[in-house]
Structures are given as structure tokens and as C-alpha cells.
Amino acid sequence: MSEASELTARAAKLDAADELAALRSRFVLDDAGDVVYLDGNSLGALPAHVPARMEDVLRRQWGELRIRSWEESGWWTAPERIGDRIAPLVGAALGQIVVGDSTSVNVFKALVAAVRMAGDDRDEILVDATTFPTDGYIAESAARMTGRVLRRVTPQEVPGALGGRTAAVLLNHVDYRTGRLHDLPALTAAVHAAGALAVWDLCHSAGALPVGLDEHGVDLAVGCTYKYLNGGPGSPAYLYVREGLQDRFDSPLPGWNSHAEPFGMSPDYAAAPGAPRGRVGTPDILSMLALEAALEVWDGVTVDAVRAKSLALTDFFLECVDAHTAPGRVECVTPRAHERRGSQIALRCPDAGKVMARLIERGVVGDFRRPDVLRFGFTPLYTGFAEVERAARVLGEVLG
């Protein structure tokens, strides 16, 4: 048996033994097998039951009940209710997550609030130098607004950069380019030892691997819901505020939705207790309820099981890439060690943009990040091993 045939046979055996394989039926996918979708780290697939649920939201809740739905359909309490659905996926107790706004807006709220809680004697913010650009932009603006100095350091440099001046540190759990998983427990502990607050961006980890926000004492965290949580394009983000900090959380964006008496219409602001003080304005109900429906695909699924399959998928993909591509044609920039890897594989090659375009033409959908990185995201809820093997085989043919 050739090496290629052996890999195909192994993929079939792995799929047959996959305990999560049945979850694929919960999504709208290409059942004919013409497309291998490996871009769930940018936009998750559509859960199959969401369209019918949204039909009810549009026709009955909005179309018939109209304004009554704020109470009768639970629209008003949706941000906290859906936050509680996300909580177990990131290792948080109930009552600490509110859903709403974009990731960028929540990064701003979290970072400025962290600086305010740190105190006036701490005049420095550290930000991940390798972060997604928006986080850096927000951190720079937050520093100007609060009169702090911004320092850009890599996650590896954080322990040595911390000091008595540090107010807050903004970090990514998983690097969006390379898929590198950073050490959240150790870095959070280092931040706390310096007397600062830790703010984590979970966009590329929530729904793909255990996070342990409560277990590791994270202060604040934000994340999007349209990647591994499959909430849909532009679905609302979320904000986590550790319970012990909620009474001190001073949002830079106070709004009527976060007021202790939102319908009192008082000219003076009084923050609501608990997670709702992270709200701002009227929630985006349509996308929020689509997200709530989408989260039902997690019923009966553990994050530990998802992580185990994620590692198996990425291990197998790397093995297949090694088998199907000429030595030196691509370079894996994602760490191979499990404890340092998220749920994506990033490969570097000189003509990455053209390669990805040809892969998509051949039915293998990943994405490209300038200047030379191919990204492949592995969503264990609906990605199979045969698809992984096919993707690597087609990549080898394109590169060849």
C-alpha cells in the first residue's frame, strides 16, 4: 500500500472511531464532499436549526408580538442569558459574562476599566506586540485617553516587562496568524504578582480549547462568537468580568442599558450590579438570538472532547502535509507541541496568496494572511479526518 493510500485508510478509521462525528449533522455543510471547509477560525458554519429559529423571531416575535417581545420573548434579558450559555465554554461561573457590541468595543471597555481599577499610581499598559491589529489600535487609544504609556511586548517578554508601573496587560490567548497558544495560567499569575490586571482576548480559543477563566483568576476577557462558536457573520461579542471585580468595574461607555434603573431615565448615571454593567445601548436582538440558537449545538458536548479531537485533527493534517508536499516547500509556523497550539495550522510559503486561491478553486477553503501565510482552521464539531487528508493531498498537488 502506498503512503497516500495508507493515509486515506487511516483517515477512514479515524472518522469511524470519532465520537464527535455525529455532530456534523447539526450544521449546514457540503454533504457531497465537494468542499473542505477549513476556515472556521474566521467564520463558523451555519447550525442547521438556526434558520427556522430565526423565522420565528422575525415572523412571530417581531412581526406579531412586536414591542411585547422585549418582555414576553425575553429580549431584554438576552445579553446575560446568552452570556450564561457561553460561560461553561470558557470556564466561567454564571453571572460573569454579558453578550453585546463588537470585540473591539469590548476590548476598549475592558482595558480602560482595568486601568481605572489599577489606580492612578500605575501609568503603563502592556499590549501583545503580535496581537490582531485592532487590539493594538484600541490599546493605543486607551493609553492616550487615560494618560498612560503604552508598551508593546511579545507574550514571552511580558514577565520581564512587568513592574510597579504596570496597570493592565492585554494579551491574545491564541495568535491569529500562527495559531500559537500562549500560557494563560502562567502569564495571568505573573501579571497578578506585579499587582496589575490581566485582560485576555479569546477570539481564537473559545469553543476550540479549555480556557479556565475562573480557575486561573483572569480579571477580564473578551471574545467574538462568529468563529468556533458559530454565531454567524458579525454576531455580537462578549465581555467577562470576574465576579470579585464587578462592583469596581467602571465602564468607559456607560449607557442606559447598563443603568441600575434603565427606564428611570435619570440624568445621573448609576451602574447596574453584576454583569449587566458591561452593557451599553440597545442590544442587536436579531443577531443575538441567532447566536443563542447556534449555541445549542454545544448541548451534550464537552470542551475537553473538542480539544482532544482538535489536537488529533491538527496532528494528522501535519503528518499528511509532510507526506504530500516536497521537503522545504512549506514551513509550519504553528508550534507542533500540543500545549503551544490552538486549533489552526499556519503554513508559510512564498506564493501563499496564489496557492490559497488555487486551493479554493479546488474546493479546499482556508485563508491567506499577508505576506506569506496559509491558515487552516479545524473546527472539531464538523471537520472530519478524511477532509483533512484530502486538504493536504490537494495542497501537495497545487504546490507540486
PDB file of N, CA and C in Angstrom, residues 178-248:
ATOM      1  N   THR A 178      -0.355  32.650  13.582  1.00  0.00           N
ATOM      2  CA  THR A 178       0.399  31.396  13.668  1.00  0.00           C
ATOM      3  C   THR A 178      -0.340  30.267  14.356  1.00  0.00           C
ATOM      4  N   GLY A 179      -1.389  30.576  15.115  1.00  0.00           N
ATOM      5  CA  GLY A 179      -2.060  29.539  15.886  1.00  0.00           C
ATOM      6  C   GLY A 179      -1.325  29.171  17.161  1.00  0.00           C
ATOM      7  N   ARG A 180      -0.320  29.939  17.548  1.00  0.00           N
ATOM      8  CA  ARG A 180       0.419  29.663  18.783  1.00  0.00           C
ATOM      9  C   ARG A 180      -0.478  29.921  19.994  1.00  0.00           C
ATOM     10  N   LEU A 181      -0.515  28.955  20.906  1.00  0.00           N
ATOM     11  CA  LEU A 181      -1.279  29.070  22.151  1.00  0.00           C
ATOM     12  C   LEU A 181      -0.371  29.612  23.244  1.00  0.00           C
ATOM     13  N   HIS A 182      -0.761  30.725  23.837  1.00  0.00           N
ATOM     14  CA  HIS A 182       0.029  31.318  24.901  1.00  0.00           C
ATOM     15  C   HIS A 182      -0.416  30.785  26.264  1.00  0.00           C
ATOM     16  N   ASP A 183       0.490  30.865  27.215  1.00  0.00           N
ATOM     17  CA  ASP A 183       0.287  30.255  28.530  1.00  0.00           C
ATOM     18  C   ASP A 183      -0.548  31.174  29.420  1.00  0.00           C
ATOM     19  N   LEU A 184      -1.860  31.053  29.308  1.00  0.00           N
ATOM     20  CA  LEU A 184      -2.770  31.918  30.069  1.00  0.00           C
ATOM     21  C   LEU A 184      -2.583  31.790  31.573  1.00  0.00           C
ATOM     22  N   PRO A 185      -2.482  30.578  32.136  1.00  0.00           N
ATOM     23  CA  PRO A 185      -2.315  30.491  33.596  1.00  0.00           C
ATOM     24  C   PRO A 185      -1.039  31.167  34.091  1.00  0.00           C
ATOM     25  N   ALA A 186       0.092  30.889  33.446  1.00  0.00           N
ATOM     26  CA  ALA A 186       1.363  31.443  33.911  1.00  0.00           C
ATOM     27  C   ALA A 186       1.431  32.949  33.707  1.00  0.00           C
ATOM     28  N   LEU A 187       0.954  33.432  32.569  1.00  0.00           N
ATOM     29  CA  LEU A 187       1.018  34.863  32.308  1.00  0.00           C
ATOM     30  C   LEU A 187       0.058  35.635  33.214  1.00  0.00           C
ATOM     31  N   THR A 188      -1.120  35.078  33.463  1.00  0.00           N
ATOM     32  CA  THR A 188      -2.054  35.733  34.383  1.00  0.00           C
ATOM     33  C   THR A 188      -1.451  35.815  35.782  1.00  0.00           C
ATOM     34  N   ALA A 189      -0.818  34.731  36.218  1.00  0.00           N
ATOM     35  CA  ALA A 189      -0.183  34.729  37.545  1.00  0.00           C
ATOM     36  C   ALA A 189       0.928  35.762  37.622  1.00  0.00           C
ATOM     37  N   ALA A 190       1.696  35.909  36.542  1.00  0.00           N
ATOM     38  CA  ALA A 190       2.783  36.894  36.531  1.00  0.00           C
ATOM     39  C   ALA A 190       2.232  38.314  36.598  1.00  0.00           C
ATOM     40  N   VAL A 191       1.160  38.562  35.862  1.00  0.00           N
ATOM     41  CA  VAL A 191       0.526  39.883  35.885  1.00  0.00           C
ATOM     42  C   VAL A 191       0.038  40.209  37.293  1.00  0.00           C
ATOM     43  N   HIS A 192      -0.605  39.234  37.935  1.00  0.00           N
ATOM     44  CA  HIS A 192      -1.123  39.464  39.285  1.00  0.00           C
ATOM     45  C   HIS A 192       0.011  39.661  40.294  1.00  0.00           C
ATOM     46  N   ALA A 193       1.107  38.931  40.122  1.00  0.00           N
ATOM     47  CA  ALA A 193       2.241  39.086  41.045  1.00  0.00           C
ATOM     48  C   ALA A 193       2.807  40.497  40.994  1.00  0.00           C
ATOM     49  N   ALA A 194       2.634  41.157  39.833  1.00  0.00           N
ATOM     50  CA  ALA A 194       3.114  42.531  39.691  1.00  0.00           C
ATOM     51  C   ALA A 194       2.064  43.547  40.131  1.00  0.00           C
ATOM     52  N   GLY A 195       0.890  43.060  40.558  1.00  0.00           N
ATOM     53  CA  GLY A 195      -0.159  43.960  41.020  1.00  0.00           C
ATOM     54  C   GLY A 195      -1.000  44.567  39.923  1.00  0.00           C
ATOM     55  N   ALA A 196      -0.912  44.014  38.718  1.00  0.00           N
ATOM     56  CA  ALA A 196      -1.655  44.542  37.575  1.00  0.00           C
ATOM     57  C   ALA A 196      -2.858  43.643  37.267  1.00  0.00           C
ATOM     58  N   LEU A 197      -3.649  44.043  36.275  1.00  0.00           N
ATOM     59  CA  LEU A 197      -4.818  43.278  35.860  1.00  0.00           C
ATOM     60  C   LEU A 197      -4.583  42.673  34.482  1.00  0.00           C
ATOM     61  N   ALA A 198      -5.106  41.475  34.295  1.00  0.00           N
ATOM     62  CA  ALA A 198      -4.942  40.754  33.035  1.00  0.00           C
ATOM     63  C   ALA A 198      -6.229  40.791  32.218  1.00  0.00           C
ATOM     64  N   VAL A 199      -6.109  41.225  30.961  1.00  0.00           N
ATOM     65  CA  VAL A 199      -7.232  41.245  30.018  1.00  0.00           C
ATOM     66  C   VAL A 199      -6.875  40.317  28.868  1.00  0.00           C
ATOM     67  N   TRP A 200      -7.723  39.326  28.613  1.00  0.00           N
ATOM     68  CA  TRP A 200      -7.431  38.325  27.588  1.00  0.00           C
ATOM     69  C   TRP A 200      -8.426  38.411  26.433  1.00  0.00           C
ATOM     70  N   ASP A 201      -7.896  38.292  25.220  1.00  0.00           N
ATOM     71  CA  ASP A 201      -8.698  38.190  24.000  1.00  0.00           C
ATOM     72  C   ASP A 201      -8.799  36.708  23.643  1.00  0.00           C
ATOM     73  N   LEU A 202     -10.024  36.187  23.650  1.00  0.00           N
ATOM     74  CA  LEU A 202     -10.256  34.747  23.461  1.00  0.00           C
ATOM     75  C   LEU A 202     -10.812  34.407  22.079  1.00  0.00           C
ATOM     76  N   CYS A 203     -10.689  35.313  21.128  1.00  0.00           N
ATOM     77  CA  CYS A 203     -11.341  35.116  19.832  1.00  0.00           C
ATOM     78  C   CYS A 203     -10.964  33.797  19.160  1.00  0.00           C
ATOM     79  N   HIS A 204      -9.713  33.377  19.313  1.00  0.00           N
ATOM     80  CA  HIS A 204      -9.261  32.174  18.613  1.00  0.00           C
ATOM     81  C   HIS A 204      -9.123  30.963  19.534  1.00  0.00           C
ATOM     82  N   SER A 205      -9.711  31.041  20.719  1.00  0.00           N
ATOM     83  CA  SER A 205      -9.646  29.886  21.619  1.00  0.00           C
ATOM     84  C   SER A 205     -11.011  29.440  22.116  1.00  0.00           C
ATOM     85  N   ALA A 206     -11.939  30.362  22.349  1.00  0.00           N
ATOM     86  CA  ALA A 206     -13.250  29.983  22.867  1.00  0.00           C
ATOM     87  C   ALA A 206     -13.963  29.060  21.891  1.00  0.00           C
ATOM     88  N   GLY A 207     -14.376  27.911  22.371  1.00  0.00           N
ATOM     89  CA  GLY A 207     -15.035  26.925  21.529  1.00  0.00           C
ATOM     90  C   GLY A 207     -14.091  25.954  20.861  1.00  0.00           C
ATOM     91  N   ALA A 208     -12.793  26.148  21.067  1.00  0.00           N
ATOM     92  CA  ALA A 208     -11.800  25.258  20.457  1.00  0.00           C
ATOM     93  C   ALA A 208     -10.969  24.532  21.499  1.00  0.00           C
ATOM     94  N   LEU A 209     -10.838  25.110  22.686  1.00  0.00           N
ATOM     95  CA  LEU A 209      -9.997  24.511  23.717  1.00  0.00           C
ATOM     96  C   LEU A 209     -10.399  25.052  25.090  1.00  0.00           C
ATOM     97  N   PRO A 210     -10.053  24.351  26.159  1.00  0.00           N
ATOM     98  CA  PRO A 210     -10.381  24.843  27.505  1.00  0.00           C
ATOM     99  C   PRO A 210      -9.662  26.153  27.790  1.00  0.00           C
ATOM    100  N   VAL A 211     -10.364  27.073  28.462  1.00  0.00           N
ATOM    101  CA  VAL A 211      -9.796  28.376  28.786  1.00  0.00           C
ATOM    102  C   VAL A 211      -9.569  28.516  30.291  1.00  0.00           C
ATOM    103  N   GLY A 212     -10.563  28.188  31.094  1.00  0.00           N
ATOM    104  CA  GLY A 212     -10.402  28.219  32.545  1.00  0.00           C
ATOM    105  C   GLY A 212     -10.309  29.614  33.128  1.00  0.00           C
ATOM    106  N   LEU A 213     -11.240  30.505  32.752  1.00  0.00           N
ATOM    107  CA  LEU A 213     -11.174  31.880  33.241  1.00  0.00           C
ATOM    108  C   LEU A 213     -11.226  31.953  34.761  1.00  0.00           C
ATOM    109  N   ASP A 214     -12.189  31.279  35.362  1.00  0.00           N
ATOM    110  CA  ASP A 214     -12.309  31.316  36.827  1.00  0.00           C
ATOM    111  C   ASP A 214     -11.142  30.599  37.497  1.00  0.00           C
ATOM    112  N   GLU A 215     -10.810  29.436  36.973  1.00  0.00           N
ATOM    113  CA  GLU A 215      -9.757  28.623  37.580  1.00  0.00           C
ATOM    114  C   GLU A 215      -8.446  29.390  37.668  1.00  0.00           C
ATOM    115  N   HIS A 216      -8.138  30.180  36.656  1.00  0.00           N
ATOM    116  CA  HIS A 216      -6.845  30.859  36.599  1.00  0.00           C
ATOM    117  C   HIS A 216      -6.916  32.324  37.020  1.00  0.00           C
ATOM    118  N   GLY A 217      -8.068  32.748  37.530  1.00  0.00           N
ATOM    119  CA  GLY A 217      -8.177  34.088  38.091  1.00  0.00           C
ATOM    120  C   GLY A 217      -8.085  35.221  37.100  1.00  0.00           C
ATOM    121  N   VAL A 218      -8.483  34.977  35.852  1.00  0.00           N
ATOM    122  CA  VAL A 218      -8.458  36.049  34.857  1.00  0.00           C
ATOM    123  C   VAL A 218      -9.369  37.186  35.320  1.00  0.00           C
ATOM    124  N   ASP A 219      -8.927  38.409  35.100  1.00  0.00           N
ATOM    125  CA  ASP A 219      -9.694  39.567  35.553  1.00  0.00           C
ATOM    126  C   ASP A 219     -10.809  39.915  34.577  1.00  0.00           C
ATOM    127  N   LEU A 220     -10.430  40.135  33.326  1.00  0.00           N
ATOM    128  CA  LEU A 220     -11.397  40.485  32.291  1.00  0.00           C
ATOM    129  C   LEU A 220     -11.032  39.753  31.008  1.00  0.00           C
ATOM    130  N   ALA A 221     -12.037  39.445  30.209  1.00  0.00           N
ATOM    131  CA  ALA A 221     -11.792  38.767  28.939  1.00  0.00           C
ATOM    132  C   ALA A 221     -12.870  39.166  27.940  1.00  0.00           C
ATOM    133  N   VAL A 222     -12.496  39.114  26.687  1.00  0.00           N
ATOM    134  CA  VAL A 222     -13.431  39.430  25.609  1.00  0.00           C
ATOM    135  C   VAL A 222     -13.275  38.362  24.529  1.00  0.00           C
ATOM    136  N   GLY A 223     -14.264  38.284  23.664  1.00  0.00           N
ATOM    137  CA  GLY A 223     -14.152  37.338  22.554  1.00  0.00           C
ATOM    138  C   GLY A 223     -15.279  37.519  21.564  1.00  0.00           C
ATOM    139  N   CYS A 224     -15.043  37.085  20.350  1.00  0.00           N
ATOM    140  CA  CYS A 224     -16.088  37.099  19.333  1.00  0.00           C
ATOM    141  C   CYS A 224     -16.845  35.776  19.384  1.00  0.00           C
ATOM    142  N   THR A 225     -17.942  35.700  18.647  1.00  0.00           N
ATOM    143  CA  THR A 225     -18.766  34.484  18.669  1.00  0.00           C
ATOM    144  C   THR A 225     -18.984  33.895  17.280  1.00  0.00           C
ATOM    145  N   TYR A 226     -18.363  34.476  16.253  1.00  0.00           N
ATOM    146  CA  TYR A 226     -18.622  34.004  14.898  1.00  0.00           C
ATOM    147  C   TYR A 226     -17.583  33.019  14.389  1.00  0.00           C
ATOM    148  N   LYS A 227     -16.582  32.682  15.198  1.00  0.00           N
ATOM    149  CA  LYS A 227     -15.585  31.706  14.781  1.00  0.00           C
ATOM    150  C   LYS A 227     -15.997  30.318  15.284  1.00  0.00           C
ATOM    151  N   TYR A 228     -15.340  29.825  16.317  1.00  0.00           N
ATOM    152  CA  TYR A 228     -15.620  28.468  16.793  1.00  0.00           C
ATOM    153  C   TYR A 228     -16.959  28.347  17.510  1.00  0.00           C
ATOM    154  N   LEU A 229     -17.605  29.469  17.826  1.00  0.00           N
ATOM    155  CA  LEU A 229     -18.934  29.421  18.447  1.00  0.00           C
ATOM    156  C   LEU A 229     -20.053  29.488  17.412  1.00  0.00           C
ATOM    157  N   ASN A 230     -19.704  29.717  16.146  1.00  0.00           N
ATOM    158  CA  ASN A 230     -20.629  29.576  15.017  1.00  0.00           C
ATOM    159  C   ASN A 230     -21.861  30.471  15.107  1.00  0.00           C
ATOM    160  N   GLY A 231     -21.670  31.698  15.634  1.00  0.00           N
ATOM    161  CA  GLY A 231     -22.811  32.579  15.835  1.00  0.00           C
ATOM    162  C   GLY A 231     -23.280  33.321  14.597  1.00  0.00           C
ATOM    163  N   GLY A 232     -22.520  33.283  13.514  1.00  0.00           N
ATOM    164  CA  GLY A 232     -22.917  33.962  12.282  1.00  0.00           C
ATOM    165  C   GLY A 232     -22.106  35.222  12.053  1.00  0.00           C
ATOM    166  N   PRO A 233     -22.069  35.712  10.820  1.00  0.00           N
ATOM    167  CA  PRO A 233     -21.239  36.878  10.486  1.00  0.00           C
ATOM    168  C   PRO A 233     -21.651  38.096  11.297  1.00  0.00           C
ATOM    169  N   GLY A 234     -20.663  38.685  11.981  1.00  0.00           N
ATOM    170  CA  GLY A 234     -20.926  39.872  12.771  1.00  0.00           C
ATOM    171  C   GLY A 234     -21.728  39.631  14.028  1.00  0.00           C
ATOM    172  N   SER A 235     -21.836  38.377  14.464  1.00  0.00           N
ATOM    173  CA  SER A 235     -22.597  38.098  15.687  1.00  0.00           C
ATOM    174  C   SER A 235     -21.941  38.811  16.874  1.00  0.00           C
ATOM    175  N   PRO A 236     -22.733  39.175  17.878  1.00  0.00           N
ATOM    176  CA  PRO A 236     -22.198  40.004  18.967  1.00  0.00           C
ATOM    177  C   PRO A 236     -21.112  39.310  19.765  1.00  0.00           C
ATOM    178  N   ALA A 237     -20.212  40.108  20.287  1.00  0.00           N
ATOM    179  CA  ALA A 237     -19.113  39.607  21.106  1.00  0.00           C
ATOM    180  C   ALA A 237     -19.564  39.500  22.561  1.00  0.00           C
ATOM    181  N   TYR A 238     -18.630  39.195  23.454  1.00  0.00           N
ATOM    182  CA  TYR A 238     -18.980  39.072  24.872  1.00  0.00           C
ATOM    183  C   TYR A 238     -17.871  39.669  25.733  1.00  0.00           C
ATOM    184  N   LEU A 239     -18.261  40.007  26.945  1.00  0.00           N
ATOM    185  CA  LEU A 239     -17.347  40.598  27.925  1.00  0.00           C
ATOM    186  C   LEU A 239     -17.468  39.816  29.229  1.00  0.00           C
ATOM    187  N   TYR A 240     -16.331  39.349  29.730  1.00  0.00           N
ATOM    188  CA  TYR A 240     -16.270  38.646  31.012  1.00  0.00           C
ATOM    189  C   TYR A 240     -15.650  39.569  32.047  1.00  0.00           C
ATOM    190  N   VAL A 241     -16.337  39.720  33.184  1.00  0.00           N
ATOM    191  CA  VAL A 241     -15.797  40.474  34.311  1.00  0.00           C
ATOM    192  C   VAL A 241     -15.856  39.560  35.525  1.00  0.00           C
ATOM    193  N   ARG A 242     -14.688  39.245  36.064  1.00  0.00           N
ATOM    194  CA  ARG A 242     -14.641  38.353  37.233  1.00  0.00           C
ATOM    195  C   ARG A 242     -15.536  38.890  38.347  1.00  0.00           C
ATOM    196  N   GLU A 243     -16.256  37.986  38.986  1.00  0.00           N
ATOM    197  CA  GLU A 243     -17.252  38.379  39.982  1.00  0.00           C
ATOM    198  C   GLU A 243     -16.673  39.313  41.041  1.00  0.00           C
ATOM    199  N   GLY A 244     -15.457  39.032  41.505  1.00  0.00           N
ATOM    200  CA  GLY A 244     -14.857  39.844  42.549  1.00  0.00           C
ATOM    201  C   GLY A 244     -14.520  41.258  42.127  1.00  0.00           C
ATOM    202  N   LEU A 245     -14.546  41.532  40.820  1.00  0.00           N
ATOM    203  CA  LEU A 245     -14.243  42.866  40.311  1.00  0.00           C
ATOM    204  C   LEU A 245     -15.477  43.631  39.857  1.00  0.00           C
ATOM    205  N   GLN A 246     -16.621  42.984  39.835  1.00  0.00           N
ATOM    206  CA  GLN A 246     -17.791  43.599  39.207  1.00  0.00           C
ATOM    207  C   GLN A 246     -18.223  44.892  39.891  1.00  0.00           C
ATOM    208  N   ASP A 247     -18.106  44.967  41.212  1.00  0.00           N
ATOM    209  CA  ASP A 247     -18.505  46.191  41.910  1.00  0.00           C
ATOM    210  C   ASP A 247     -17.575  47.359  41.610  1.00  0.00           C
ATOM    211  N   ARG A 248     -16.351  47.042  41.146  1.00  0.00           N
ATOM    212  CA  ARG A 248     -15.365  48.081  40.838  1.00  0.00           C
ATOM    213  C   ARG A 248     -15.283  48.384  39.341  1.00  0.00           C
TER     214      ARG A 248
END
